[in-house]
């Protein structure tokens, strides 16, 4: 799945070779203060953002089973959220650092935070989803496999889809 605002965006190919070794990659972009975020020092591959609290703890249990599959198939760093806004922050930092892909592991809210983080960084990079929450509405809306293991395998297949993003603003100034 690819985050795109205002229309379809060209997908970027992962910046690793077939065996997951880092290939040529752009130097990390800097934040407004001229210094790369701390995460930029670590992220050279995809970033998996895991929300262990999603689905009433269901994601923590699913991640214990999925981690070996992810590690065997997708060259990636892992980071867990600890509270609201962490998914957005982690995704934004990964986008600024030039990560080739950010994957949300959790519920629809986790995916929402990750997409918002990539968008806030001005990124037009692929965003993946392995949904383990209760509702999994994004599975129906975006064609993500409901089975988390199948979703991981779909990420490895690397088929991008572009989606338009929207933002609503209420009369009181709230945005979403």
PDB file of N, CA and C in Angstrom, residues 97-140:
ATOM      1  N   UNK A  97      14.388   9.607   7.428  1.00  0.00           N
ATOM      2  CA  UNK A  97      15.655   8.870   7.355  1.00  0.00           C
ATOM      3  C   UNK A  97      15.854   8.166   6.019  1.00  0.00           C
ATOM      4  N   UNK A  98      14.812   8.127   5.190  1.00  0.00           N
ATOM      5  CA  UNK A  98      14.944   7.486   3.888  1.00  0.00           C
ATOM      6  C   UNK A  98      14.647   6.002   3.886  1.00  0.00           C
ATOM      7  N   UNK A  99      13.928   5.504   4.888  1.00  0.00           N
ATOM      8  CA  UNK A  99      13.550   4.087   4.898  1.00  0.00           C
ATOM      9  C   UNK A  99      12.738   3.787   3.638  1.00  0.00           C
ATOM     10  N   UNK A 100      12.952   2.630   3.013  1.00  0.00           N
ATOM     11  CA  UNK A 100      12.248   2.321   1.770  1.00  0.00           C
ATOM     12  C   UNK A 100      10.790   1.912   1.968  1.00  0.00           C
ATOM     13  N   UNK A 101      10.403   1.576   3.206  1.00  0.00           N
ATOM     14  CA  UNK A 101       9.067   1.064   3.491  1.00  0.00           C
ATOM     15  C   UNK A 101       8.815   1.184   4.981  1.00  0.00           C
ATOM     16  N   UNK A 102       7.583   1.533   5.362  1.00  0.00           N
ATOM     17  CA  UNK A 102       7.160   1.493   6.761  1.00  0.00           C
ATOM     18  C   UNK A 102       5.935   0.589   6.815  1.00  0.00           C
ATOM     19  N   UNK A 103       5.940  -0.355   7.748  1.00  0.00           N
ATOM     20  CA  UNK A 103       4.843  -1.312   7.884  1.00  0.00           C
ATOM     21  C   UNK A 103       4.197  -1.144   9.250  1.00  0.00           C
ATOM     22  N   UNK A 104       2.876  -1.029   9.272  1.00  0.00           N
ATOM     23  CA  UNK A 104       2.116  -0.957  10.515  1.00  0.00           C
ATOM     24  C   UNK A 104       1.671  -2.361  10.891  1.00  0.00           C
ATOM     25  N   UNK A 105       1.987  -2.779  12.112  1.00  0.00           N
ATOM     26  CA  UNK A 105       1.493  -4.047  12.653  1.00  0.00           C
ATOM     27  C   UNK A 105       0.640  -3.680  13.854  1.00  0.00           C
ATOM     28  N   UNK A 106      -0.661  -3.866  13.719  1.00  0.00           N
ATOM     29  CA  UNK A 106      -1.596  -3.484  14.771  1.00  0.00           C
ATOM     30  C   UNK A 106      -2.981  -3.384  14.177  1.00  0.00           C
ATOM     31  N   UNK A 107      -3.734  -2.426  14.669  1.00  0.00           N
ATOM     32  CA  UNK A 107      -5.090  -2.240  14.188  1.00  0.00           C
ATOM     33  C   UNK A 107      -5.196  -1.109  13.182  1.00  0.00           C
ATOM     34  N   UNK A 108      -6.439  -0.764  12.860  1.00  0.00           N
ATOM     35  CA  UNK A 108      -6.685   0.318  11.913  1.00  0.00           C
ATOM     36  C   UNK A 108      -6.104   1.637  12.420  1.00  0.00           C
ATOM     37  N   UNK A 109      -6.155   1.863  13.731  1.00  0.00           N
ATOM     38  CA  UNK A 109      -5.594   3.083  14.308  1.00  0.00           C
ATOM     39  C   UNK A 109      -4.090   3.159  14.140  1.00  0.00           C
ATOM     40  N   UNK A 110      -3.419   2.026  14.262  1.00  0.00           N
ATOM     41  CA  UNK A 110      -1.968   1.984  14.057  1.00  0.00           C
ATOM     42  C   UNK A 110      -1.640   2.339  12.616  1.00  0.00           C
ATOM     43  N   UNK A 111      -2.385   1.764  11.682  1.00  0.00           N
ATOM     44  CA  UNK A 111      -2.177   2.082  10.267  1.00  0.00           C
ATOM     45  C   UNK A 111      -2.422   3.566  10.018  1.00  0.00           C
ATOM     46  N   UNK A 112      -3.459   4.121  10.625  1.00  0.00           N
ATOM     47  CA  UNK A 112      -3.757   5.542  10.479  1.00  0.00           C
ATOM     48  C   UNK A 112      -2.576   6.392  10.956  1.00  0.00           C
ATOM     49  N   UNK A 113      -2.017   6.067  12.114  1.00  0.00           N
ATOM     50  CA  UNK A 113      -0.876   6.827  12.627  1.00  0.00           C
ATOM     51  C   UNK A 113       0.324   6.727  11.690  1.00  0.00           C
ATOM     52  N   UNK A 114       0.604   5.538  11.194  1.00  0.00           N
ATOM     53  CA  UNK A 114       1.761   5.345  10.312  1.00  0.00           C
ATOM     54  C   UNK A 114       1.586   6.144   9.015  1.00  0.00           C
ATOM     55  N   UNK A 115       0.419   6.078   8.412  1.00  0.00           N
ATOM     56  CA  UNK A 115       0.166   6.843   7.184  1.00  0.00           C
ATOM     57  C   UNK A 115       0.312   8.338   7.465  1.00  0.00           C
ATOM     58  N   UNK A 116      -0.231   8.803   8.593  1.00  0.00           N
ATOM     59  CA  UNK A 116      -0.117  10.220   8.929  1.00  0.00           C
ATOM     60  C   UNK A 116       1.331  10.635   9.154  1.00  0.00           C
ATOM     61  N   UNK A 117       2.132   9.762   9.736  1.00  0.00           N
ATOM     62  CA  UNK A 117       3.541  10.072   9.950  1.00  0.00           C
ATOM     63  C   UNK A 117       4.304  10.200   8.647  1.00  0.00           C
ATOM     64  N   UNK A 118       4.061   9.281   7.721  1.00  0.00           N
ATOM     65  CA  UNK A 118       4.722   9.344   6.413  1.00  0.00           C
ATOM     66  C   UNK A 118       4.280  10.605   5.675  1.00  0.00           C
ATOM     67  N   UNK A 119       2.996  10.899   5.730  1.00  0.00           N
ATOM     68  CA  UNK A 119       2.458  12.085   5.067  1.00  0.00           C
ATOM     69  C   UNK A 119       3.048  13.358   5.665  1.00  0.00           C
ATOM     70  N   UNK A 120       3.159  13.419   6.987  1.00  0.00           N
ATOM     71  CA  UNK A 120       3.696  14.609   7.658  1.00  0.00           C
ATOM     72  C   UNK A 120       5.143  14.879   7.250  1.00  0.00           C
ATOM     73  N   UNK A 121       5.868  13.828   6.920  1.00  0.00           N
ATOM     74  CA  UNK A 121       7.262  13.982   6.496  1.00  0.00           C
ATOM     75  C   UNK A 121       7.364  14.339   5.017  1.00  0.00           C
ATOM     76  N   UNK A 122       6.218  14.436   4.357  1.00  0.00           N
ATOM     77  CA  UNK A 122       6.232  14.726   2.926  1.00  0.00           C
ATOM     78  C   UNK A 122       6.560  13.498   2.101  1.00  0.00           C
ATOM     79  N   UNK A 123       6.511  12.332   2.757  1.00  0.00           N
ATOM     80  CA  UNK A 123       6.884  11.097   2.081  1.00  0.00           C
ATOM     81  C   UNK A 123       5.857  10.611   1.088  1.00  0.00           C
ATOM     82  N   UNK A 124       6.348  10.026   0.034  1.00  0.00           N
ATOM     83  CA  UNK A 124       5.506   9.351  -0.945  1.00  0.00           C
ATOM     84  C   UNK A 124       6.054   7.941  -1.066  1.00  0.00           C
ATOM     85  N   UNK A 125       6.294   7.348   0.081  1.00  0.00           N
ATOM     86  CA  UNK A 125       6.903   6.029   0.152  1.00  0.00           C
ATOM     87  C   UNK A 125       5.833   4.983   0.428  1.00  0.00           C
ATOM     88  N   UNK A 126       6.112   3.741   0.132  1.00  0.00           N
ATOM     89  CA  UNK A 126       5.149   2.681   0.423  1.00  0.00           C
ATOM     90  C   UNK A 126       4.917   2.510   1.921  1.00  0.00           C
ATOM     91  N   UNK A 127       3.669   2.237   2.256  1.00  0.00           N
ATOM     92  CA  UNK A 127       3.264   1.907   3.622  1.00  0.00           C
ATOM     93  C   UNK A 127       2.602   0.543   3.547  1.00  0.00           C
ATOM     94  N   UNK A 128       3.059  -0.381   4.372  1.00  0.00           N
ATOM     95  CA  UNK A 128       2.477  -1.717   4.401  1.00  0.00           C
ATOM     96  C   UNK A 128       1.640  -1.906   5.651  1.00  0.00           C
ATOM     97  N   UNK A 129       0.800  -2.920   5.637  1.00  0.00           N
ATOM     98  CA  UNK A 129      -0.066  -3.190   6.779  1.00  0.00           C
ATOM     99  C   UNK A 129      -0.161  -4.682   7.042  1.00  0.00           C
ATOM    100  N   UNK A 130       0.022  -5.034   8.307  1.00  0.00           N
ATOM    101  CA  UNK A 130      -0.260  -6.375   8.811  1.00  0.00           C
ATOM    102  C   UNK A 130      -1.229  -6.122   9.954  1.00  0.00           C
ATOM    103  N   UNK A 131      -2.519  -6.314   9.669  1.00  0.00           N
ATOM    104  CA  UNK A 131      -3.537  -5.919  10.638  1.00  0.00           C
ATOM    105  C   UNK A 131      -3.915  -7.076  11.548  1.00  0.00           C
ATOM    106  N   UNK A 132      -3.869  -6.786  12.835  1.00  0.00           N
ATOM    107  CA  UNK A 132      -4.140  -7.799  13.850  1.00  0.00           C
ATOM    108  C   UNK A 132      -5.162  -7.312  14.862  1.00  0.00           C
ATOM    109  N   UNK A 133      -5.741  -6.150  14.625  1.00  0.00           N
ATOM    110  CA  UNK A 133      -6.710  -5.583  15.557  1.00  0.00           C
ATOM    111  C   UNK A 133      -8.051  -6.285  15.459  1.00  0.00           C
ATOM    112  N   UNK A 134      -9.036  -5.720  16.126  1.00  0.00           N
ATOM    113  CA  UNK A 134     -10.366  -6.338  16.157  1.00  0.00           C
ATOM    114  C   UNK A 134     -11.154  -6.096  14.875  1.00  0.00           C
ATOM    115  N   UNK A 135     -11.200  -4.852  14.408  1.00  0.00           N
ATOM    116  CA  UNK A 135     -12.051  -4.509  13.268  1.00  0.00           C
ATOM    117  C   UNK A 135     -11.453  -4.860  11.924  1.00  0.00           C
ATOM    118  N   UNK A 136     -10.219  -4.500  11.716  1.00  0.00           N
ATOM    119  CA  UNK A 136      -9.506  -4.727  10.459  1.00  0.00           C
ATOM    120  C   UNK A 136     -10.268  -4.194   9.245  1.00  0.00           C
ATOM    121  N   UNK A 137     -10.863  -3.011   9.411  1.00  0.00           N
ATOM    122  CA  UNK A 137     -11.594  -2.402   8.300  1.00  0.00           C
ATOM    123  C   UNK A 137     -10.692  -2.166   7.099  1.00  0.00           C
ATOM    124  N   UNK A 138      -9.438  -1.824   7.353  1.00  0.00           N
ATOM    125  CA  UNK A 138      -8.508  -1.556   6.252  1.00  0.00           C
ATOM    126  C   UNK A 138      -8.291  -2.794   5.387  1.00  0.00           C
ATOM    127  N   UNK A 139      -8.464  -3.973   5.962  1.00  0.00           N
ATOM    128  CA  UNK A 139      -8.339  -5.195   5.152  1.00  0.00           C
ATOM    129  C   UNK A 139      -9.374  -5.180   4.036  1.00  0.00           C
ATOM    130  N   UNK A 140     -10.599  -4.864   4.399  1.00  0.00           N
ATOM    131  CA  UNK A 140     -11.665  -4.811   3.389  1.00  0.00           C
ATOM    132  C   UNK A 140     -11.455  -3.638   2.435  1.00  0.00           C
TER     133      UNK A 140
END
